[in-house]
Each structure stands twice: as C-alpha cells, then as structure tokens.
Amino acid sequence: MAPYYEALCKSLDWQVDVDLVGKMKKANEEELKRLDEELEDAEKNLGESEIRDAMMARAEYLCRIGDKEGALTAFRKTYDKTVALGHRLDIVFYLLRIGLFYMDSDLITRNTEKAKSLIEEGGDWDRRNRLKVYQGLYCVAIRDFKQAAELFLDTVSTFTSYELMDYKTFVTYTVYVSMIALERPDLREKVIKGAEILEVLHSLPAVRQYLFSLYECRYSVFFQSLGKKRVARPLIRLHIQILCANNHG
C-alpha cells in the first residue's frame, strides 16, 4: 500500500518511514510485474474474456494499494474492453467505491449517472437495489438525511451490498438517518414496527436503546446513548452535532 501510505503521510503531515516505503514499493512492483505478465500472456494466447479478467485483476490490485489515479485509469480501460452490461455495471460500482472512499463528489456523481443509464438499458434487479445503497451512503456524507433514509428503507429487505458493509452496519445507518429525517408517524411505521429492522436490533442492543429511548421520550437515556455515538460510526460521527440538534429539537 505504498501509494496510500505516502498520500496519508502527506495529508496528515506525518514523517514518512523511508525503509517501510521502500519495502512496500518493492512488493507492489513485483506484484504489478506479475499481473502485467499475465495480461501480456492473455493478449498473446487467450481470448477476450481472459484479457478482461487480467485487466480487472490489475485494476483491483491498484485499488487495494491505494493508487487512486492508476486504479481509475485501469478500471476505465477495462470498462472499454467489457461488453456484458452486468460486468460494466460492476466496474462502475468499483469506481463508486473509490469515490466514496476518497469522498470524490465528482467521481461519485458521474458514475452514479452512468450506473443509472446502464440500469435503464437492462440492468438486473440486484444491481438496481445495490445502487440505492451507494446513493444512500453518499447522501449521508453530504447530509441529505431525508434522501438517505428513503433509499436505505427501500432496500432493507433486499440488501446485498456486502462489498460496502455488513447487514448490521447497514441497519444501524438506516436507523440513525431515519431518526433524523422521518416524522414520528413514519418512524413508527417504517422503523419501530419494521420487521427486518427489529430482527437485527435484537443483536444491536445499544442501537435499539438509542432508537426506542427517543421514540418513547426517555430523553435522559437517549442523550446518554447519543454521547456514545460520537465514536460509533465514521459517517455519523462527522455529523454528530446535526444529530444532536435535530433529535433535541
């Protein structure tokens, strides 16, 4: 992860460990050389499917080591070599994940529109629902909690976006944004009485207490729970003051 480590040191003004960077760069270069050789072999001896798979493996590796620009370029080249609509959508989802990781609004917006366009061409039900989760996460990041709640609640019973988070984390985010965005009657019908959400909340007692203490007007318990959320989830932690103000109101 040499590229990501160097970028992190720069953004946080950390001193770079030169020896560590050297070791990471060597490992990265060796793996990229191996992937390049596999791609070259596929181009000489194999078919289009194998070439695409080799290109995809290289793009995924660049993504894993934090080479943002290299990964974006590699994924776009792979996209151009890809014919199947579903595989094209999977590449767009990769670009969206990179955008969400780096909070690159332009990258997220452009690829959300591209995904919508591809889905209209004939994308399947699963990818259509996965896109809603991606959109919802971005809405949380930009504090559009109402839209985030709508998108998340629409996919509670059909969630398959495990490349982003597990189901418990997804339900946790759904509860949090719904508490901010929904009027009391909607919160009751869609969350408090939501069968899928309640089933998960049995294994999330802290989140359950947070939700029900607000709904039942047990404010001393609610604000104790709210204080604990300051370190709970990265996206929610960024907006804790809004959470507090909105729920207090």
Coordinates of C-alpha atoms in Angstrom, one line a residue:
M1 CA 0.0 0.0 0.0
A2 CA 2.9 2.4 -0.7
P3 CA 0.8 4.9 -2.7
Y4 CA -1.9 5.2 0.0
Y5 CA 0.7 5.3 2.8
E6 CA 2.6 8.2 1.1
A7 CA -0.7 10.1 0.4
L8 CA -1.7 9.6 4.1
C9 CA 1.6 10.9 5.4
K10 CA 1.3 13.9 3.2
S11 CA -2.3 14.7 4.2
L12 CA -1.6 14.2 8.0
D13 CA 1.8 15.8 7.9
W14 CA 3.5 12.6 9.2
Q15 CA 7.1 11.7 8.7
V16 CA 7.5 9.1 6.0
D17 CA 9.2 5.8 7.1
V18 CA 11.6 5.5 4.2
D19 CA 12.5 1.9 4.8
L20 CA 8.9 0.9 5.1
V21 CA 8.0 2.7 1.8
G22 CA 10.9 1.0 0.1
K23 CA 9.7 -2.4 1.2
M24 CA 6.1 -1.7 0.2
K25 CA 7.1 -0.3 -3.2
K26 CA 9.2 -3.3 -3.9
A27 CA 6.3 -5.6 -3.1
N28 CA 3.9 -3.5 -5.2
E29 CA 6.3 -3.5 -8.2
E30 CA 6.8 -7.3 -8.0
E31 CA 3.0 -7.9 -8.0
L32 CA 2.3 -5.5 -10.7
K33 CA 5.1 -7.1 -12.8
R34 CA 3.4 -10.5 -12.3
L35 CA 0.0 -9.1 -13.3
D36 CA 1.5 -7.4 -16.4
E37 CA 3.0 -10.7 -17.5
E38 CA -0.4 -12.4 -17.0
L39 CA -2.1 -9.7 -19.1
E40 CA 0.6 -9.9 -21.8
D41 CA 0.2 -13.7 -21.9
A42 CA -3.6 -13.4 -22.2
E43 CA -3.3 -10.9 -25.0
K44 CA -1.0 -13.2 -27.0
N45 CA -2.6 -16.6 -26.3
L46 CA -6.1 -16.3 -24.9
G47 CA -9.5 -14.8 -25.6
E48 CA -11.2 -11.5 -24.8
S49 CA -12.7 -12.9 -21.6
E50 CA -9.3 -13.8 -20.2
I51 CA -7.8 -10.5 -21.3
R52 CA -10.6 -8.7 -19.5
D53 CA -10.1 -10.8 -16.4
A54 CA -6.4 -10.0 -16.4
M55 CA -7.1 -6.3 -16.8
M56 CA -9.6 -6.4 -14.0
A57 CA -7.1 -8.2 -11.6
R58 CA -4.6 -5.4 -12.3
A59 CA -7.1 -2.7 -11.7
E60 CA -8.3 -4.3 -8.4
Y61 CA -4.7 -4.5 -7.2
L62 CA -4.0 -0.9 -7.9
C63 CA -7.2 -0.1 -6.0
R64 CA -6.1 -2.2 -3.0
I65 CA -2.7 -0.5 -2.7
G66 CA -4.3 3.0 -2.8
D67 CA -3.1 4.1 -6.2
K68 CA -6.3 6.1 -6.9
E69 CA -5.3 7.5 -10.3
G70 CA -3.7 4.3 -11.5
A71 CA -6.8 2.3 -10.5
L72 CA -9.2 4.8 -12.2
T73 CA -7.3 4.6 -15.4
A74 CA -7.1 0.8 -15.2
F75 CA -10.8 0.4 -14.5
R76 CA -11.7 2.7 -17.4
K77 CA -9.5 0.7 -19.8
T78 CA -11.2 -2.5 -18.5
Y79 CA -14.6 -0.9 -19.0
D80 CA -13.8 -0.1 -22.6
K81 CA -12.9 -3.8 -23.1
T82 CA -16.1 -5.0 -21.5
V83 CA -19.2 -5.9 -23.5
A84 CA -21.6 -7.5 -20.9
L85 CA -23.8 -4.9 -19.3
G86 CA -23.6 -6.6 -15.9
H87 CA -19.8 -6.6 -15.9
R88 CA -19.8 -2.9 -17.0
L89 CA -22.0 -2.1 -14.0
D90 CA -19.7 -3.9 -11.7
I91 CA -16.8 -1.7 -12.9
V92 CA -18.9 1.4 -12.3
F93 CA -19.6 0.2 -8.8
Y94 CA -15.8 -0.1 -8.3
L95 CA -15.4 3.5 -9.4
L96 CA -18.2 4.5 -7.0
R97 CA -16.5 2.7 -4.1
I98 CA -13.3 4.6 -4.9
G99 CA -15.3 7.8 -5.0
L100 CA -16.9 7.1 -1.6
F101 CA -13.5 6.1 0.0
Y102 CA -11.9 9.4 -1.1
M103 CA -15.2 11.4 -0.9
D104 CA -14.7 12.5 -4.5
S105 CA -18.0 14.1 -5.3
D106 CA -17.4 14.5 -9.0
L107 CA -16.4 10.8 -9.4
I108 CA -19.4 9.7 -7.4
T109 CA -21.9 11.9 -9.3
R110 CA -20.6 11.0 -12.7
N111 CA -20.6 7.3 -12.1
T112 CA -24.0 7.3 -10.3
E113 CA -25.4 8.8 -13.5
K114 CA -23.6 6.2 -15.6
A115 CA -24.9 3.4 -13.4
K116 CA -28.5 4.7 -13.8
S117 CA -28.1 4.9 -17.5
L118 CA -26.7 1.3 -17.7
I119 CA -29.5 0.0 -15.4
E120 CA -32.1 1.6 -17.7
E121 CA -30.5 -0.3 -20.6
G122 CA -31.3 -3.5 -18.9
G123 CA -29.6 -3.8 -15.5
D124 CA -30.9 -6.5 -13.2
W125 CA -32.9 -6.1 -10.0
D126 CA -30.0 -6.8 -7.7
R127 CA -27.7 -4.1 -9.2
R128 CA -30.6 -1.6 -9.2
N129 CA -31.0 -2.1 -5.5
R130 CA -27.3 -2.0 -4.8
L131 CA -27.1 1.3 -6.5
K132 CA -29.6 2.7 -4.0
V133 CA -27.3 1.8 -1.1
Y134 CA -24.4 3.5 -2.8
Q135 CA -26.6 6.6 -3.3
G136 CA -27.8 6.5 0.2
L137 CA -24.2 6.4 1.6
Y138 CA -23.3 9.4 -0.4
C139 CA -26.4 11.2 0.8
V140 CA -25.3 10.6 4.4
A141 CA -21.9 12.0 3.6
I142 CA -23.4 15.2 2.2
R143 CA -26.0 15.4 5.0
D144 CA -29.1 14.7 2.8
F145 CA -30.5 12.5 5.5
K146 CA -34.1 12.5 4.2
Q147 CA -33.0 11.1 0.8
A148 CA -30.6 8.7 2.6
A149 CA -33.4 7.4 4.8
E150 CA -35.7 6.9 1.8
L151 CA -33.1 5.0 -0.2
F152 CA -32.0 2.8 2.8
L153 CA -35.5 2.0 3.8
D154 CA -36.3 1.0 0.3
T155 CA -33.6 -1.6 0.3
V156 CA -33.8 -3.0 3.9
S157 CA -35.5 -6.2 2.7
T158 CA -33.3 -6.6 -0.4
F159 CA -29.9 -5.6 0.8
T160 CA -27.0 -7.3 -1.0
S161 CA -24.3 -4.6 -0.9
Y162 CA -21.9 -6.6 1.3
E163 CA -18.9 -5.1 -0.6
L164 CA -19.8 -1.8 1.3
M165 CA -20.8 -3.1 4.7
D166 CA -22.4 -6.0 6.5
Y167 CA -26.1 -6.0 7.1
K168 CA -25.9 -5.0 10.8
T169 CA -24.0 -1.9 9.9
F170 CA -26.5 -1.1 7.1
V171 CA -29.4 -1.4 9.5
T172 CA -27.5 0.8 12.0
Y173 CA -27.1 3.6 9.4
T174 CA -30.8 3.1 8.4
V175 CA -31.9 3.7 12.0
Y176 CA -29.7 6.7 12.5
V177 CA -30.7 8.6 9.4
S178 CA -34.4 7.7 9.9
M179 CA -34.3 9.1 13.4
I180 CA -33.1 12.4 11.9
A181 CA -35.2 12.5 8.8
L182 CA -38.6 11.0 9.5
E183 CA -41.6 12.4 11.2
R184 CA -42.8 10.5 14.2
P185 CA -45.6 8.6 12.4
D186 CA -43.3 7.5 9.6
L187 CA -40.6 6.5 12.1
R188 CA -43.1 4.3 13.9
E189 CA -44.4 2.6 10.7
K190 CA -41.1 2.2 8.9
V191 CA -38.6 1.6 11.6
I192 CA -40.2 1.0 15.0
K193 CA -42.6 -1.6 13.5
G194 CA -40.2 -2.6 10.7
A195 CA -39.9 -6.4 10.9
E196 CA -36.5 -6.7 9.2
I197 CA -35.0 -3.8 11.3
L198 CA -36.4 -5.2 14.6
E199 CA -35.0 -8.6 13.9
V200 CA -31.5 -7.1 13.5
L201 CA -31.9 -4.8 16.5
H202 CA -32.2 -7.8 18.8
S203 CA -28.4 -8.2 18.3
L204 CA -27.7 -4.5 18.5
P205 CA -28.9 -3.5 22.0
A206 CA -27.2 -0.1 22.0
V207 CA -28.8 0.9 18.7
R208 CA -32.1 -0.4 19.9
Q209 CA -31.9 1.6 23.1
Y210 CA -30.9 4.7 21.1
L211 CA -34.0 4.4 18.9
F212 CA -36.6 3.5 21.4
S213 CA -35.4 5.9 24.1
L214 CA -36.1 8.7 21.6
Y215 CA -39.4 7.3 20.4
E216 CA -40.6 6.7 24.0
C217 CA -39.4 10.2 25.1
R218 CA -36.9 8.8 27.6
Y219 CA -34.5 11.7 27.0
S220 CA -32.0 11.1 29.8
V221 CA -31.3 7.6 28.3
F222 CA -31.4 9.0 24.8
F223 CA -28.7 11.6 25.4
Q224 CA -26.5 9.1 27.2
S225 CA -26.8 6.9 24.1
L226 CA -26.2 9.8 21.8
G227 CA -22.9 10.6 23.6
K228 CA -21.7 7.1 22.9
K229 CA -22.4 7.5 19.2
R230 CA -19.6 10.1 18.9
V231 CA -17.2 7.3 18.4
A232 CA -19.5 4.7 16.8
R233 CA -19.7 5.1 13.0
P234 CA -17.4 7.3 10.9
L235 CA -20.1 8.9 8.7
I236 CA -22.4 9.5 11.6
R237 CA -19.5 10.8 13.8
L238 CA -18.8 13.5 11.2
H239 CA -22.3 14.9 11.7
I240 CA -22.9 14.3 15.4
Q241 CA -23.8 18.0 16.0
I242 CA -26.5 17.8 13.5
L243 CA -27.8 14.5 15.0
C244 CA -27.9 16.2 18.4
A245 CA -29.6 19.4 17.2
N246 CA -32.2 17.6 15.1
N247 CA -33.0 15.0 17.7
H248 CA -33.1 17.5 20.5
G249 CA -35.5 19.7 18.5

